[in-house]
PDB file of C-alpha atoms in Angstrom:
ATOM      1  CA  MET N   2       9.943  19.604  62.730  1.00 36.00           C
ATOM      2  CA  TYR N   3      11.625  17.730  59.864  1.00 40.00           C
ATOM      3  CA  GLY N   4      15.024  17.364  61.510  1.00 45.00           C
ATOM      4  CA  GLU N   5      17.773  15.127  60.259  1.00 48.00           C
ATOM      5  CA  ALA N   6      16.897  11.439  60.151  1.00 52.00           C
ATOM      6  CA  GLU N   7      18.760   9.326  62.641  1.00 56.00           C
ATOM      7  CA  ASP N   8      20.675   6.280  61.419  1.00 56.00           C
ATOM      8  CA  ASP N   9      19.058   3.300  63.084  1.00 58.00           C
ATOM      9  CA  GLY N  10      21.635   0.818  61.779  1.00 58.00           C
ATOM     10  CA  GLY N  11      19.014  -0.828  59.592  1.00 63.00           C
ATOM     11  CA  ALA N  12      16.632  -1.685  62.430  1.00 67.00           C
ATOM     12  CA  GLY N  13      13.761   0.143  60.711  1.00 69.00           C
ATOM     13  CA  PHE N  14      14.299  -1.874  57.545  1.00 67.00           C
ATOM     14  CA  GLU N  15      14.450  -5.134  59.520  1.00 71.00           C
ATOM     15  CA  GLU N  16      11.138  -4.225  61.161  1.00 74.00           C
ATOM     16  CA  TYR N  17       9.643  -3.330  57.757  1.00 70.00           C
ATOM     17  CA  LEU N  18      10.504  -6.777  56.383  1.00 69.00           C
ATOM     18  CA  THR N  19       8.571  -8.503  59.185  1.00 71.00           C
ATOM     19  CA  ARG N  20       5.286  -6.734  58.395  1.00 68.00           C
ATOM     20  CA  LEU N  21       2.468  -9.197  57.864  1.00 64.00           C
ATOM     21  CA  ASP N  22       0.807  -6.884  55.346  1.00 69.00           C
ATOM     22  CA  LEU N  23       3.921  -6.657  53.149  1.00 71.00           C
ATOM     23  CA  SER N  24       2.917  -8.074  49.778  1.00 84.00           C
ATOM     24  CA  GLY N  25       6.223  -7.644  48.010  1.00 88.00           C
ATOM     25  CA  LEU N  26       9.562  -5.891  47.865  1.00 91.00           C
ATOM     26  CA  TRP N  27      11.444  -5.452  44.600  1.00 94.00           C
ATOM     27  CA  VAL N  28      14.888  -4.042  43.921  1.00 93.00           C
ATOM     28  CA  ALA N  29      16.581  -2.387  40.968  1.00 95.00           C
ATOM     29  CA  ASP N  30      19.930  -4.063  40.468  1.00 95.00           C
ATOM     30  CA  HIS N  31      22.703  -2.352  38.500  1.00 96.00           C
ATOM     31  CA  ALA N  32      25.426  -4.518  36.910  1.00 96.00           C
ATOM     32  CA  ASP N  33      28.249  -2.400  38.357  1.00 96.00           C
ATOM     33  CA  ASP N  34      26.702  -0.675  41.366  1.00 95.00           C
ATOM     34  CA  GLY N  35      24.512  -3.403  42.843  1.00 94.00           C
ATOM     35  CA  VAL N  36      21.143  -2.473  44.348  1.00 94.00           C
ATOM     36  CA  ILE N  37      20.303   1.106  43.340  1.00 96.00           C
ATOM     37  CA  GLY N  38      16.633   1.238  44.275  1.00 94.00           C
ATOM     38  CA  MET N  39      13.703  -0.574  45.809  1.00 94.00           C
ATOM     39  CA  VAL N  40       9.948  -0.437  46.058  1.00 95.00           C
ATOM     40  CA  GLY N  41       7.566  -2.132  48.467  1.00 93.00           C
ATOM     41  CA  LEU N  42       3.869  -2.994  48.305  1.00 94.00           C
ATOM     42  CA  ILE N  43       1.690  -3.147  51.391  1.00 92.00           C
ATOM     43  CA  MET N  44      -1.747  -4.754  51.196  1.00 90.00           C
ATOM     44  CA  ARG N  45      -4.815  -2.850  52.404  1.00 86.00           C
ATOM     45  CA  ALA N  46      -7.633  -5.274  51.535  1.00 86.00           C
ATOM     46  CA  ARG N  47      -8.062  -4.868  47.726  1.00 90.00           C
ATOM     47  CA  ALA N  48      -6.045  -1.654  47.718  1.00 94.00           C
ATOM     48  CA  GLY N  49      -2.303  -1.317  48.008  1.00 94.00           C
ATOM     49  CA  GLU N  50       0.098   1.180  49.489  1.00 94.00           C
ATOM     50  CA  VAL N  51       3.457   1.788  47.845  1.00 96.00           C
ATOM     51  CA  GLU N  52       6.036   2.075  50.627  1.00 91.00           C
ATOM     52  CA  PRO N  53       8.915   2.693  50.293  1.00 90.00           C
ATOM     53  CA  VAL N  54      10.238   3.955  46.978  1.00 93.00           C
ATOM     54  CA  VAL N  55      13.964   4.556  47.236  1.00 91.00           C
ATOM     55  CA  VAL N  56      16.558   5.319  44.559  1.00 94.00           C
ATOM     56  CA  THR N  57      20.198   6.013  45.357  1.00 94.00           C
ATOM     57  CA  VAL N  58      21.261   9.618  44.828  1.00 94.00           C
ATOM     58  CA  THR N  59      23.666   8.690  42.016  1.00 96.00           C
ATOM     59  CA  HIS N  60      20.914   7.011  39.988  1.00 96.00           C
ATOM     60  CA  ARG N  61      18.088   9.529  40.375  1.00 93.00           C
ATOM     61  CA  HIS N  62      16.674  11.248  37.268  1.00 93.00           C
ATOM     62  CA  LYS N  63      17.551   8.199  35.161  1.00 95.00           C
ATOM     63  CA  GLY N  64      14.148   6.472  35.100  1.00 94.00           C
ATOM     64  CA  VAL N  65      14.865   3.976  37.896  1.00 96.00           C
ATOM     65  CA  GLY N  66      12.029   5.222  40.109  1.00 95.00           C
ATOM     66  CA  ARG N  67       9.611   5.261  37.170  1.00 95.00           C
ATOM     67  CA  LYS N  68      10.480   1.639  36.339  1.00 96.00           C
ATOM     68  CA  LEU N  69      10.040   0.595  39.976  1.00 97.00           C
ATOM     69  CA  LEU N  70       6.629   2.304  40.103  1.00 97.00           C
ATOM     70  CA  GLN N  71       5.583   0.635  36.844  1.00 96.00           C
ATOM     71  CA  HIS N  72       6.656  -2.731  38.220  1.00 96.00           C
ATOM     72  CA  VAL N  73       4.783  -2.377  41.507  1.00 96.00           C
ATOM     73  CA  ALA N  74       1.654  -1.251  39.600  1.00 96.00           C
ATOM     74  CA  ALA N  75       1.874  -4.354  37.379  1.00 96.00           C
ATOM     75  CA  GLU N  76       2.258  -6.565  40.455  1.00 93.00           C
ATOM     76  CA  ALA N  77      -0.761  -4.913  42.111  1.00 94.00           C
ATOM     77  CA  LYS N  78      -2.834  -5.559  38.970  1.00 94.00           C
ATOM     78  CA  LYS N  79      -1.778  -9.231  39.021  1.00 92.00           C
ATOM     79  CA  ARG N  80      -3.102  -9.397  42.581  1.00 91.00           C
ATOM     80  CA  ASN N  81      -6.418  -7.825  41.455  1.00 92.00           C
ATOM     81  CA  MET N  82      -5.916  -4.748  43.615  1.00 93.00           C
ATOM     82  CA  THR N  83      -8.244  -1.884  42.820  1.00 96.00           C
ATOM     83  CA  SER N  84      -5.961   1.045  43.643  1.00 96.00           C
ATOM     84  CA  LEU N  85      -2.510   2.074  44.810  1.00 96.00           C
ATOM     85  CA  THR N  86      -1.720   4.928  47.157  1.00 96.00           C
ATOM     86  CA  ILE N  87       1.558   6.582  48.024  1.00 96.00           C
ATOM     87  CA  SER N  88       2.233   9.318  50.574  1.00 93.00           C
ATOM     88  CA  PRO N  89       5.119  11.606  49.695  1.00 91.00           C
ATOM     89  CA  SER N  90       6.066  14.428  52.012  1.00 87.00           C
ATOM     90  CA  SER N  91       4.265  17.632  51.021  1.00 84.00           C
ATOM     91  CA  ARG N  92       7.602  19.452  50.925  1.00 82.00           C
ATOM     92  CA  ASN N  93       9.081  17.004  48.398  1.00 86.00           C
ATOM     93  CA  ILE N  94       7.861  18.733  45.249  1.00 85.00           C
ATOM     94  CA  GLU N  95      10.205  16.689  43.044  1.00 88.00           C
ATOM     95  CA  ALA N  96       8.670  13.429  44.282  1.00 90.00           C
ATOM     96  CA  ILE N  97       5.122  14.765  43.908  1.00 90.00           C
ATOM     97  CA  ARG N  98       5.816  15.777  40.301  1.00 90.00           C
ATOM     98  CA  SER N  99       7.372  12.386  39.529  1.00 92.00           C
ATOM     99  CA  LEU N 100       4.465  10.516  41.098  1.00 94.00           C
ATOM    100  CA  HIS N 101       1.932  12.640  39.240  1.00 94.00           C
ATOM    101  CA  ALA N 102       3.723  11.851  35.955  1.00 93.00           C
ATOM    102  CA  ALA N 103       3.607   8.143  36.899  1.00 94.00           C
ATOM    103  CA  GLY N 104      -0.202   8.287  37.153  1.00 94.00           C
ATOM    104  CA  TYR N 105      -0.791   9.119  40.818  1.00 95.00           C
ATOM    105  CA  ASP N 106      -3.208  11.962  40.090  1.00 94.00           C
ATOM    106  CA  VAL N 107      -6.050  11.389  42.575  1.00 94.00           C
ATOM    107  CA  VAL N 108      -5.910  13.073  45.995  1.00 90.00           C
ATOM    108  CA  SER N 109      -7.432  10.459  48.279  1.00 90.00           C
ATOM    109  CA  SER N 110      -6.554  11.819  51.706  1.00 89.00           C
ATOM    110  CA  ILE N 111      -4.787  14.680  53.405  1.00 88.00           C
ATOM    111  CA  GLU N 112      -2.741  14.438  56.585  1.00 88.00           C
ATOM    112  CA  LEU N 113      -2.439  17.695  58.507  1.00 86.00           C
ATOM    113  CA  THR N 114       0.113  18.514  61.184  1.00 83.00           C
ATOM    114  CA  MET N 115       0.047  21.145  63.898  1.00 84.00           C
ATOM    115  CA  ASP N 116       3.598  22.433  64.372  1.00 79.00           C
ATOM    116  CA  LEU N 117       3.459  23.285  68.079  1.00 86.00           C
ATOM    117  CA  ASP N 118       6.868  24.973  68.007  1.00 79.00           C
ATOM    118  CA  ARG N 119       5.935  26.989  64.895  1.00 71.00           C
ATOM    119  CA  HIS N 120       9.219  26.234  63.184  1.00 66.00           C
ATOM    120  CA  THR N 121      10.157  28.228  60.126  1.00 64.00           C
ATOM    121  CA  HIS N 122      12.467  26.423  57.732  1.00 61.00           C
ATOM    122  CA  ALA N 123      14.464  27.674  54.778  1.00 56.00           C
ATOM    123  CA  TRP N 124      12.877  24.969  52.609  1.00 53.00           C
ATOM    124  CA  GLN N 125       9.386  26.399  53.194  1.00 57.00           C
ATOM    125  CA  PRO N 126       9.390  29.418  50.886  1.00 58.00           C
ATOM    126  CA  GLU N 127       5.858  28.713  49.734  1.00 70.00           C
ATOM    127  CA  GLY N 128       3.024  26.553  50.884  1.00 76.00           C
ATOM    128  CA  LEU N 129       0.172  24.629  49.396  1.00 78.00           C
ATOM    129  CA  GLU N 130      -3.421  25.641  48.769  1.00 82.00           C
ATOM    130  CA  VAL N 131      -6.203  23.079  49.169  1.00 81.00           C
ATOM    131  CA  GLN N 132      -9.879  23.945  48.889  1.00 84.00           C
ATOM    132  CA  GLY N 133      -9.040  27.646  49.162  1.00 86.00           C
ATOM    133  CA  LEU N 134      -7.056  27.210  52.398  1.00 88.00           C
ATOM    134  CA  SER N 135      -3.323  27.942  52.667  1.00 83.00           C
ATOM    135  CA  PHE N 136      -0.982  25.459  54.338  1.00 81.00           C
ATOM    136  CA  ARG N 137       2.740  25.475  55.055  1.00 79.00           C
ATOM    137  CA  ASN N 138       4.718  22.498  53.795  1.00 74.00           C
TER     138      ASN N 138
END
């Protein structure tokens, strides 16, 4: 269900940059390593969606993502947006914890998936409980 991502040669990023609702894209630039992260802001009326947030593997756990999230929040406030949303994968506990620490602490929607092949993955040792219901993640 969550197989390996295919390398599209950058076509997905090229398509992302042509979005009419893209309000901004900012990068974290390292003096020696060049671009080590980026964050995008998509407009949804007076709300915003943070997509994507990317930090290179070698620079994770060093505050780069936190700084990018702080920057995009400041930019959203400058644009008088009323809220920001972000949609991490439910199986990415590390990202969820980081986003919660950055202030994303309101659950505003839930996306559910029916796994028609009923895959069982090694990375699914435990699920998630919402409103007393158990879900796999």
